[in-house]
Amino acid sequence: MDSVKKLKEKLKNTRPADWDKFPDIELYKDQVLSYMQRQFLPSEEDEPLTGAMINNYIKAGALPRPNGKKYGKEHLAYLTAICALKPVMSVNDLEFLLKKMSSKYDAKEFYNLLYGGIDNALAEAAESIEDDLQEDELPEYILSIALKAAGLRIVCEKLLLTIREKDTEAEKLEKEKKAQNGAKKDKKGEQVDK
Protein backbone atom coordinates (compact mmCIF):
# COMPACT_ATOMS: atom_id res chain seq x y z
CA MET A 1 0.00 0.00 0.00
CA ASP A 2 1.57 3.21 -1.21
CA SER A 3 -0.02 5.52 1.35
CA VAL A 4 1.27 3.44 4.28
CA LYS A 5 4.78 3.30 2.76
CA LYS A 6 4.73 7.09 2.22
CA LEU A 7 3.66 7.62 5.82
CA LYS A 8 6.44 5.36 7.06
CA GLU A 9 9.03 7.23 4.98
CA LYS A 10 7.71 10.59 6.16
CA LEU A 11 7.95 9.45 9.79
CA LYS A 12 11.51 8.24 9.20
CA ASN A 13 12.74 11.35 7.41
CA THR A 14 10.79 14.41 8.55
CA ARG A 15 12.14 16.22 11.60
CA PRO A 16 11.92 19.76 12.91
CA ALA A 17 14.97 21.97 12.49
CA ASP A 18 17.62 21.51 15.13
CA TRP A 19 18.55 24.46 17.36
CA ASP A 20 21.53 25.52 15.26
CA LYS A 21 19.32 25.80 12.16
CA PHE A 22 16.87 28.21 13.78
CA PRO A 23 17.09 31.72 12.31
CA ASP A 24 19.77 33.85 13.96
CA ILE A 25 17.51 36.90 13.82
CA GLU A 26 14.28 37.45 15.70
CA LEU A 27 11.09 37.04 13.70
CA TYR A 28 7.77 38.86 13.59
CA LYS A 29 4.66 36.83 14.33
CA ASP A 30 3.72 36.31 10.66
CA GLN A 31 7.26 35.03 9.98
CA VAL A 32 6.98 32.69 12.98
CA LEU A 33 3.70 31.30 11.63
CA SER A 34 5.29 30.65 8.26
CA TYR A 35 8.36 29.06 9.85
CA MET A 36 6.30 26.79 12.12
CA GLN A 37 4.44 25.30 9.14
CA ARG A 38 7.72 23.61 8.21
CA GLN A 39 8.76 22.78 11.75
CA PHE A 40 6.69 19.72 12.53
CA LEU A 41 4.99 16.75 10.93
CA PRO A 42 1.32 17.74 11.13
CA SER A 43 -1.52 15.32 10.70
CA GLU A 44 -4.17 16.10 8.14
CA GLU A 45 -6.57 17.03 10.94
CA ASP A 46 -4.30 19.54 12.72
CA GLU A 47 -5.38 23.13 12.43
CA PRO A 48 -2.47 25.38 11.52
CA LEU A 49 -0.90 27.57 14.17
CA THR A 50 -2.43 31.06 14.20
CA GLY A 51 -1.53 34.40 15.73
CA ALA A 52 -4.47 34.08 18.11
CA MET A 53 -3.16 30.71 19.28
CA ILE A 54 0.26 32.21 19.97
CA ASN A 55 -1.41 35.00 21.99
CA ASN A 56 -3.39 32.40 23.97
CA TYR A 57 -0.26 30.36 24.70
CA ILE A 58 1.45 33.52 25.97
CA LYS A 59 -1.56 34.42 28.16
CA ALA A 60 -1.68 30.86 29.53
CA GLY A 61 2.02 31.02 30.38
CA ALA A 62 3.00 28.17 28.03
CA LEU A 63 5.04 30.52 25.84
CA PRO A 64 7.32 33.38 26.95
CA ARG A 65 6.34 36.91 25.96
CA PRO A 66 8.00 38.20 22.78
CA ASN A 67 10.84 40.73 22.84
CA GLY A 68 8.76 43.68 21.76
CA LYS A 69 7.02 42.18 18.75
CA LYS A 70 9.81 39.77 17.88
CA TYR A 71 10.26 36.10 18.61
CA GLY A 72 13.62 34.36 18.99
CA LYS A 73 14.97 30.84 19.13
CA GLU A 74 13.46 30.28 22.58
CA HIS A 75 9.99 30.99 21.19
CA LEU A 76 10.50 28.64 18.24
CA ALA A 77 11.64 25.92 20.66
CA TYR A 78 8.59 26.28 22.89
CA LEU A 79 6.20 26.56 19.94
CA THR A 80 7.65 23.35 18.54
CA ALA A 81 7.00 21.69 21.91
CA ILE A 82 3.46 23.06 22.00
CA CYS A 83 2.70 21.88 18.47
CA ALA A 84 4.14 18.44 19.24
CA LEU A 85 2.27 18.04 22.54
CA LYS A 86 -1.05 19.81 21.99
CA PRO A 87 -2.72 16.77 20.38
CA VAL A 88 -2.24 14.86 23.65
CA MET A 89 -2.20 17.53 26.38
CA SER A 90 -4.40 20.39 27.50
CA VAL A 91 -2.96 23.92 27.39
CA ASN A 92 -3.06 23.89 31.19
CA ASP A 93 -0.94 20.72 31.30
CA LEU A 94 1.36 22.13 28.60
CA GLU A 95 1.89 25.29 30.62
CA PHE A 96 2.65 23.30 33.76
CA LEU A 97 5.07 20.92 32.01
CA LEU A 98 6.88 23.66 30.08
CA LYS A 99 7.33 25.74 33.26
CA LYS A 100 8.80 22.67 34.97
CA MET A 101 11.15 22.10 32.05
CA SER A 102 12.18 25.76 31.82
CA SER A 103 13.04 25.80 35.53
CA LYS A 104 15.37 22.86 34.94
CA TYR A 105 16.84 23.58 31.48
CA ASP A 106 17.73 26.63 29.44
CA ALA A 107 15.90 26.93 26.11
CA LYS A 108 18.65 25.27 24.07
CA GLU A 109 19.02 22.32 26.47
CA PHE A 110 15.25 21.89 26.57
CA TYR A 111 14.98 21.99 22.80
CA ASN A 112 17.74 19.44 22.36
CA LEU A 113 15.90 17.14 24.78
CA LEU A 114 12.63 17.76 22.92
CA TYR A 115 14.28 17.20 19.53
CA GLY A 116 15.70 13.87 20.70
CA GLY A 117 12.29 12.86 22.01
CA ILE A 118 10.57 13.78 18.76
CA ASP A 119 13.22 11.91 16.77
CA ASN A 120 12.79 8.78 18.91
CA ALA A 121 8.99 8.94 18.86
CA LEU A 122 8.79 9.32 15.09
CA ALA A 123 11.40 6.61 14.50
CA GLU A 124 9.51 4.22 16.80
CA ALA A 125 6.23 5.08 15.08
CA ALA A 126 7.79 4.35 11.69
CA GLU A 127 9.21 1.04 12.94
CA SER A 128 5.83 0.02 14.34
CA ILE A 129 4.35 0.04 10.84
CA GLU A 130 4.84 -3.41 9.41
CA ASP A 131 6.20 -3.46 5.86
CA ASP A 132 3.73 -6.12 4.79
CA LEU A 133 0.68 -4.51 6.43
CA GLN A 134 -2.34 -5.23 4.27
CA GLU A 135 -5.33 -2.96 3.77
CA ASP A 136 -7.73 -5.44 5.38
CA GLU A 137 -5.48 -5.44 8.50
CA LEU A 138 -5.64 -1.67 8.95
CA PRO A 139 -8.69 -1.55 11.28
CA GLU A 140 -7.09 -3.94 13.80
CA TYR A 141 -3.75 -2.15 13.55
CA ILE A 142 -5.40 1.26 14.05
CA LEU A 143 -7.32 -0.07 17.06
CA SER A 144 -4.10 -1.42 18.56
CA ILE A 145 -2.12 1.82 18.21
CA ALA A 146 -5.07 3.99 19.29
CA LEU A 147 -5.39 1.97 22.50
CA LYS A 148 -1.63 2.28 23.09
CA ALA A 149 -1.91 6.04 22.63
CA ALA A 150 -4.89 6.18 25.02
CA GLY A 151 -2.95 4.23 27.63
CA LEU A 152 0.09 6.47 27.32
CA ARG A 153 -2.10 9.56 27.59
CA ILE A 154 -3.52 8.23 30.86
CA VAL A 155 0.02 7.63 32.15
CA CYS A 156 0.98 11.17 31.15
CA GLU A 157 -2.04 12.70 32.90
CA LYS A 158 -1.51 10.69 36.10
CA LEU A 159 2.20 11.51 36.27
CA LEU A 160 1.48 15.21 35.76
CA LEU A 161 -1.08 14.98 38.58
CA THR A 162 1.56 13.37 40.82
CA ILE A 163 3.96 16.26 40.17
CA ARG A 164 1.20 18.84 40.77
CA GLU A 165 0.24 17.21 44.07
CA LYS A 166 3.87 17.11 45.19
CA ASP A 167 4.29 20.79 44.27
CA THR A 168 1.09 21.71 46.12
CA GLU A 169 2.30 19.87 49.23
CA ALA A 170 5.70 21.61 49.03
CA GLU A 171 4.00 25.01 48.71
CA LYS A 172 1.77 24.21 51.69
CA LEU A 173 4.79 23.25 53.82
CA GLU A 174 6.61 26.44 52.78
CA LYS A 175 3.61 28.57 53.79
CA GLU A 176 3.36 26.79 57.14
CA LYS A 177 7.08 27.36 57.74
CA LYS A 178 6.72 31.08 56.95
CA ALA A 179 3.67 31.31 59.22
CA GLN A 180 5.61 29.66 62.07
CA ASN A 181 8.54 32.05 61.57
CA GLY A 182 6.13 34.99 61.53
CA ALA A 183 4.52 33.83 64.77
CA LYS A 184 7.92 33.92 66.49
CA LYS A 185 8.20 37.68 65.95
CA ASP A 186 6.62 40.17 68.32
CA LYS A 187 4.56 43.13 67.21
CA LYS A 188 7.65 45.28 66.57
CA GLY A 189 9.03 42.69 64.20
CA GLU A 190 11.75 41.61 66.61
CA GLN A 191 12.59 37.95 67.11
CA VAL A 192 11.10 36.49 70.30
CA ASP A 193 13.47 34.23 72.28
CA LYS A 194 12.28 30.83 73.35
PDB file of C-alpha atoms in Angstrom:
ATOM      1  CA  MET A   1       0.000   0.000   0.000  1.00  0.00           C
ATOM      2  CA  ASP A   2       1.570   3.208  -1.213  1.00  0.00           C
ATOM      3  CA  SER A   3      -0.020   5.521   1.349  1.00  0.00           C
ATOM      4  CA  VAL A   4       1.274   3.439   4.281  1.00  0.00           C
ATOM      5  CA  LYS A   5       4.780   3.303   2.764  1.00  0.00           C
ATOM      6  CA  LYS A   6       4.733   7.085   2.215  1.00  0.00           C
ATOM      7  CA  LEU A   7       3.660   7.622   5.824  1.00  0.00           C
ATOM      8  CA  LYS A   8       6.443   5.363   7.062  1.00  0.00           C
ATOM      9  CA  GLU A   9       9.029   7.232   4.977  1.00  0.00           C
ATOM     10  CA  LYS A  10       7.713  10.593   6.165  1.00  0.00           C
ATOM     11  CA  LEU A  11       7.953   9.453   9.786  1.00  0.00           C
ATOM     12  CA  LYS A  12      11.507   8.240   9.203  1.00  0.00           C
ATOM     13  CA  ASN A  13      12.738  11.349   7.413  1.00  0.00           C
ATOM     14  CA  THR A  14      10.793  14.409   8.552  1.00  0.00           C
ATOM     15  CA  ARG A  15      12.143  16.219  11.604  1.00  0.00           C
ATOM     16  CA  PRO A  16      11.923  19.756  12.914  1.00  0.00           C
ATOM     17  CA  ALA A  17      14.972  21.973  12.487  1.00  0.00           C
ATOM     18  CA  ASP A  18      17.619  21.513  15.125  1.00  0.00           C
ATOM     19  CA  TRP A  19      18.554  24.456  17.359  1.00  0.00           C
ATOM     20  CA  ASP A  20      21.533  25.524  15.256  1.00  0.00           C
ATOM     21  CA  LYS A  21      19.319  25.797  12.162  1.00  0.00           C
ATOM     22  CA  PHE A  22      16.875  28.208  13.781  1.00  0.00           C
ATOM     23  CA  PRO A  23      17.093  31.718  12.310  1.00  0.00           C
ATOM     24  CA  ASP A  24      19.766  33.853  13.964  1.00  0.00           C
ATOM     25  CA  ILE A  25      17.506  36.905  13.818  1.00  0.00           C
ATOM     26  CA  GLU A  26      14.281  37.451  15.702  1.00  0.00           C
ATOM     27  CA  LEU A  27      11.092  37.041  13.704  1.00  0.00           C
ATOM     28  CA  TYR A  28       7.774  38.860  13.595  1.00  0.00           C
ATOM     29  CA  LYS A  29       4.658  36.828  14.327  1.00  0.00           C
ATOM     30  CA  ASP A  30       3.716  36.308  10.656  1.00  0.00           C
ATOM     31  CA  GLN A  31       7.256  35.033   9.978  1.00  0.00           C
ATOM     32  CA  VAL A  32       6.976  32.688  12.979  1.00  0.00           C
ATOM     33  CA  LEU A  33       3.699  31.304  11.630  1.00  0.00           C
ATOM     34  CA  SER A  34       5.289  30.652   8.256  1.00  0.00           C
ATOM     35  CA  TYR A  35       8.358  29.057   9.853  1.00  0.00           C
ATOM     36  CA  MET A  36       6.298  26.794  12.120  1.00  0.00           C
ATOM     37  CA  GLN A  37       4.438  25.295   9.143  1.00  0.00           C
ATOM     38  CA  ARG A  38       7.722  23.605   8.210  1.00  0.00           C
ATOM     39  CA  GLN A  39       8.762  22.784  11.751  1.00  0.00           C
ATOM     40  CA  PHE A  40       6.686  19.721  12.535  1.00  0.00           C
ATOM     41  CA  LEU A  41       4.986  16.755  10.928  1.00  0.00           C
ATOM     42  CA  PRO A  42       1.320  17.740  11.133  1.00  0.00           C
ATOM     43  CA  SER A  43      -1.519  15.317  10.699  1.00  0.00           C
ATOM     44  CA  GLU A  44      -4.166  16.103   8.144  1.00  0.00           C
ATOM     45  CA  GLU A  45      -6.566  17.033  10.940  1.00  0.00           C
ATOM     46  CA  ASP A  46      -4.303  19.542  12.717  1.00  0.00           C
ATOM     47  CA  GLU A  47      -5.376  23.127  12.429  1.00  0.00           C
ATOM     48  CA  PRO A  48      -2.469  25.383  11.516  1.00  0.00           C
ATOM     49  CA  LEU A  49      -0.897  27.566  14.171  1.00  0.00           C
ATOM     50  CA  THR A  50      -2.431  31.055  14.205  1.00  0.00           C
ATOM     51  CA  GLY A  51      -1.528  34.404  15.725  1.00  0.00           C
ATOM     52  CA  ALA A  52      -4.474  34.084  18.110  1.00  0.00           C
ATOM     53  CA  MET A  53      -3.162  30.711  19.275  1.00  0.00           C
ATOM     54  CA  ILE A  54       0.257  32.207  19.968  1.00  0.00           C
ATOM     55  CA  ASN A  55      -1.411  34.998  21.991  1.00  0.00           C
ATOM     56  CA  ASN A  56      -3.387  32.403  23.971  1.00  0.00           C
ATOM     57  CA  TYR A  57      -0.255  30.365  24.701  1.00  0.00           C
ATOM     58  CA  ILE A  58       1.450  33.525  25.969  1.00  0.00           C
ATOM     59  CA  LYS A  59      -1.561  34.416  28.161  1.00  0.00           C
ATOM     60  CA  ALA A  60      -1.675  30.859  29.526  1.00  0.00           C
ATOM     61  CA  GLY A  61       2.023  31.020  30.379  1.00  0.00           C
ATOM     62  CA  ALA A  62       2.995  28.166  28.034  1.00  0.00           C
ATOM     63  CA  LEU A  63       5.040  30.517  25.836  1.00  0.00           C
ATOM     64  CA  PRO A  64       7.316  33.377  26.950  1.00  0.00           C
ATOM     65  CA  ARG A  65       6.340  36.908  25.961  1.00  0.00           C
ATOM     66  CA  PRO A  66       8.004  38.202  22.776  1.00  0.00           C
ATOM     67  CA  ASN A  67      10.844  40.728  22.843  1.00  0.00           C
ATOM     68  CA  GLY A  68       8.764  43.680  21.761  1.00  0.00           C
ATOM     69  CA  LYS A  69       7.024  42.179  18.754  1.00  0.00           C
ATOM     70  CA  LYS A  70       9.812  39.773  17.877  1.00  0.00           C
ATOM     71  CA  TYR A  71      10.262  36.099  18.607  1.00  0.00           C
ATOM     72  CA  GLY A  72      13.616  34.356  18.987  1.00  0.00           C
ATOM     73  CA  LYS A  73      14.970  30.836  19.126  1.00  0.00           C
ATOM     74  CA  GLU A  74      13.462  30.275  22.580  1.00  0.00           C
ATOM     75  CA  HIS A  75       9.992  30.988  21.192  1.00  0.00           C
ATOM     76  CA  LEU A  76      10.503  28.636  18.244  1.00  0.00           C
ATOM     77  CA  ALA A  77      11.644  25.923  20.655  1.00  0.00           C
ATOM     78  CA  TYR A  78       8.594  26.277  22.889  1.00  0.00           C
ATOM     79  CA  LEU A  79       6.200  26.565  19.939  1.00  0.00           C
ATOM     80  CA  THR A  80       7.647  23.345  18.541  1.00  0.00           C
ATOM     81  CA  ALA A  81       7.000  21.692  21.909  1.00  0.00           C
ATOM     82  CA  ILE A  82       3.459  23.062  22.004  1.00  0.00           C
ATOM     83  CA  CYS A  83       2.704  21.877  18.469  1.00  0.00           C
ATOM     84  CA  ALA A  84       4.136  18.440  19.245  1.00  0.00           C
ATOM     85  CA  LEU A  85       2.275  18.045  22.536  1.00  0.00           C
ATOM     86  CA  LYS A  86      -1.054  19.809  21.993  1.00  0.00           C
ATOM     87  CA  PRO A  87      -2.721  16.766  20.381  1.00  0.00           C
ATOM     88  CA  VAL A  88      -2.244  14.863  23.649  1.00  0.00           C
ATOM     89  CA  MET A  89      -2.199  17.532  26.380  1.00  0.00           C
ATOM     90  CA  SER A  90      -4.401  20.385  27.497  1.00  0.00           C
ATOM     91  CA  VAL A  91      -2.960  23.917  27.390  1.00  0.00           C
ATOM     92  CA  ASN A  92      -3.062  23.888  31.194  1.00  0.00           C
ATOM     93  CA  ASP A  93      -0.936  20.719  31.299  1.00  0.00           C
ATOM     94  CA  LEU A  94       1.363  22.129  28.598  1.00  0.00           C
ATOM     95  CA  GLU A  95       1.891  25.289  30.622  1.00  0.00           C
ATOM     96  CA  PHE A  96       2.655  23.295  33.757  1.00  0.00           C
ATOM     97  CA  LEU A  97       5.073  20.920  32.010  1.00  0.00           C
ATOM     98  CA  LEU A  98       6.875  23.661  30.082  1.00  0.00           C
ATOM     99  CA  LYS A  99       7.327  25.735  33.260  1.00  0.00           C
ATOM    100  CA  LYS A 100       8.801  22.670  34.973  1.00  0.00           C
ATOM    101  CA  MET A 101      11.154  22.097  32.048  1.00  0.00           C
ATOM    102  CA  SER A 102      12.180  25.763  31.820  1.00  0.00           C
ATOM    103  CA  SER A 103      13.037  25.798  35.528  1.00  0.00           C
ATOM    104  CA  LYS A 104      15.371  22.862  34.944  1.00  0.00           C
ATOM    105  CA  TYR A 105      16.843  23.584  31.484  1.00  0.00           C
ATOM    106  CA  ASP A 106      17.735  26.629  29.440  1.00  0.00           C
ATOM    107  CA  ALA A 107      15.899  26.931  26.111  1.00  0.00           C
ATOM    108  CA  LYS A 108      18.649  25.266  24.065  1.00  0.00           C
ATOM    109  CA  GLU A 109      19.020  22.322  26.469  1.00  0.00           C
ATOM    110  CA  PHE A 110      15.252  21.891  26.571  1.00  0.00           C
ATOM    111  CA  TYR A 111      14.976  21.992  22.800  1.00  0.00           C
ATOM    112  CA  ASN A 112      17.743  19.437  22.358  1.00  0.00           C
ATOM    113  CA  LEU A 113      15.901  17.141  24.779  1.00  0.00           C
ATOM    114  CA  LEU A 114      12.632  17.764  22.924  1.00  0.00           C
ATOM    115  CA  TYR A 115      14.285  17.197  19.534  1.00  0.00           C
ATOM    116  CA  GLY A 116      15.703  13.872  20.699  1.00  0.00           C
ATOM    117  CA  GLY A 117      12.291  12.859  22.014  1.00  0.00           C
ATOM    118  CA  ILE A 118      10.566  13.782  18.756  1.00  0.00           C
ATOM    119  CA  ASP A 119      13.218  11.913  16.772  1.00  0.00           C
ATOM    120  CA  ASN A 120      12.793   8.776  18.906  1.00  0.00           C
ATOM    121  CA  ALA A 121       8.992   8.938  18.861  1.00  0.00           C
ATOM    122  CA  LEU A 122       8.788   9.322  15.085  1.00  0.00           C
ATOM    123  CA  ALA A 123      11.396   6.611  14.498  1.00  0.00           C
ATOM    124  CA  GLU A 124       9.508   4.218  16.801  1.00  0.00           C
ATOM    125  CA  ALA A 125       6.232   5.082  15.081  1.00  0.00           C
ATOM    126  CA  ALA A 126       7.786   4.346  11.689  1.00  0.00           C
ATOM    127  CA  GLU A 127       9.211   1.042  12.937  1.00  0.00           C
ATOM    128  CA  SER A 128       5.831   0.018  14.336  1.00  0.00           C
ATOM    129  CA  ILE A 129       4.348   0.043  10.840  1.00  0.00           C
ATOM    130  CA  GLU A 130       4.836  -3.414   9.407  1.00  0.00           C
ATOM    131  CA  ASP A 131       6.199  -3.463   5.861  1.00  0.00           C
ATOM    132  CA  ASP A 132       3.725  -6.121   4.788  1.00  0.00           C
ATOM    133  CA  LEU A 133       0.683  -4.506   6.433  1.00  0.00           C
ATOM    134  CA  GLN A 134      -2.344  -5.226   4.272  1.00  0.00           C
ATOM    135  CA  GLU A 135      -5.333  -2.958   3.765  1.00  0.00           C
ATOM    136  CA  ASP A 136      -7.733  -5.440   5.383  1.00  0.00           C
ATOM    137  CA  GLU A 137      -5.480  -5.445   8.500  1.00  0.00           C
ATOM    138  CA  LEU A 138      -5.645  -1.674   8.954  1.00  0.00           C
ATOM    139  CA  PRO A 139      -8.691  -1.546  11.277  1.00  0.00           C
ATOM    140  CA  GLU A 140      -7.092  -3.940  13.802  1.00  0.00           C
ATOM    141  CA  TYR A 141      -3.749  -2.145  13.549  1.00  0.00           C
ATOM    142  CA  ILE A 142      -5.405   1.257  14.052  1.00  0.00           C
ATOM    143  CA  LEU A 143      -7.318  -0.069  17.063  1.00  0.00           C
ATOM    144  CA  SER A 144      -4.098  -1.418  18.560  1.00  0.00           C
ATOM    145  CA  ILE A 145      -2.123   1.823  18.212  1.00  0.00           C
ATOM    146  CA  ALA A 146      -5.071   3.990  19.289  1.00  0.00           C
ATOM    147  CA  LEU A 147      -5.391   1.972  22.500  1.00  0.00           C
ATOM    148  CA  LYS A 148      -1.633   2.278  23.095  1.00  0.00           C
ATOM    149  CA  ALA A 149      -1.914   6.041  22.626  1.00  0.00           C
ATOM    150  CA  ALA A 150      -4.891   6.182  25.019  1.00  0.00           C
ATOM    151  CA  GLY A 151      -2.953   4.229  27.632  1.00  0.00           C
ATOM    152  CA  LEU A 152       0.092   6.475  27.316  1.00  0.00           C
ATOM    153  CA  ARG A 153      -2.102   9.559  27.586  1.00  0.00           C
ATOM    154  CA  ILE A 154      -3.522   8.233  30.862  1.00  0.00           C
ATOM    155  CA  VAL A 155       0.017   7.632  32.150  1.00  0.00           C
ATOM    156  CA  CYS A 156       0.982  11.172  31.148  1.00  0.00           C
ATOM    157  CA  GLU A 157      -2.044  12.702  32.903  1.00  0.00           C
ATOM    158  CA  LYS A 158      -1.508  10.689  36.100  1.00  0.00           C
ATOM    159  CA  LEU A 159       2.201  11.508  36.274  1.00  0.00           C
ATOM    160  CA  LEU A 160       1.483  15.206  35.765  1.00  0.00           C
ATOM    161  CA  LEU A 161      -1.079  14.978  38.577  1.00  0.00           C
ATOM    162  CA  THR A 162       1.558  13.371  40.819  1.00  0.00           C
ATOM    163  CA  ILE A 163       3.959  16.259  40.169  1.00  0.00           C
ATOM    164  CA  ARG A 164       1.198  18.838  40.772  1.00  0.00           C
ATOM    165  CA  GLU A 165       0.236  17.209  44.068  1.00  0.00           C
ATOM    166  CA  LYS A 166       3.866  17.114  45.192  1.00  0.00           C
ATOM    167  CA  ASP A 167       4.293  20.795  44.268  1.00  0.00           C
ATOM    168  CA  THR A 168       1.088  21.715  46.120  1.00  0.00           C
ATOM    169  CA  GLU A 169       2.303  19.866  49.225  1.00  0.00           C
ATOM    170  CA  ALA A 170       5.704  21.609  49.033  1.00  0.00           C
ATOM    171  CA  GLU A 171       4.000  25.014  48.712  1.00  0.00           C
ATOM    172  CA  LYS A 172       1.772  24.215  51.693  1.00  0.00           C
ATOM    173  CA  LEU A 173       4.787  23.253  53.824  1.00  0.00           C
ATOM    174  CA  GLU A 174       6.607  26.439  52.779  1.00  0.00           C
ATOM    175  CA  LYS A 175       3.608  28.574  53.789  1.00  0.00           C
ATOM    176  CA  GLU A 176       3.364  26.794  57.137  1.00  0.00           C
ATOM    177  CA  LYS A 177       7.080  27.364  57.735  1.00  0.00           C
ATOM    178  CA  LYS A 178       6.721  31.080  56.954  1.00  0.00           C
ATOM    179  CA  ALA A 179       3.675  31.313  59.219  1.00  0.00           C
ATOM    180  CA  GLN A 180       5.610  29.661  62.071  1.00  0.00           C
ATOM    181  CA  ASN A 181       8.541  32.046  61.571  1.00  0.00           C
ATOM    182  CA  GLY A 182       6.133  34.993  61.532  1.00  0.00           C
ATOM    183  CA  ALA A 183       4.524  33.831  64.774  1.00  0.00           C
ATOM    184  CA  LYS A 184       7.915  33.921  66.495  1.00  0.00           C
ATOM    185  CA  LYS A 185       8.201  37.678  65.950  1.00  0.00           C
ATOM    186  CA  ASP A 186       6.624  40.173  68.322  1.00  0.00           C
ATOM    187  CA  LYS A 187       4.562  43.128  67.214  1.00  0.00           C
ATOM    188  CA  LYS A 188       7.654  45.278  66.574  1.00  0.00           C
ATOM    189  CA  GLY A 189       9.029  42.688  64.203  1.00  0.00           C
ATOM    190  CA  GLU A 190      11.749  41.608  66.615  1.00  0.00           C
ATOM    191  CA  GLN A 191      12.586  37.953  67.105  1.00  0.00           C
ATOM    192  CA  VAL A 192      11.100  36.485  70.298  1.00  0.00           C
ATOM    193  CA  ASP A 193      13.471  34.225  72.282  1.00  0.00           C
ATOM    194  CA  LYS A 194      12.277  30.834  73.352  1.00  0.00           C
TER     195      LYS A 194
END
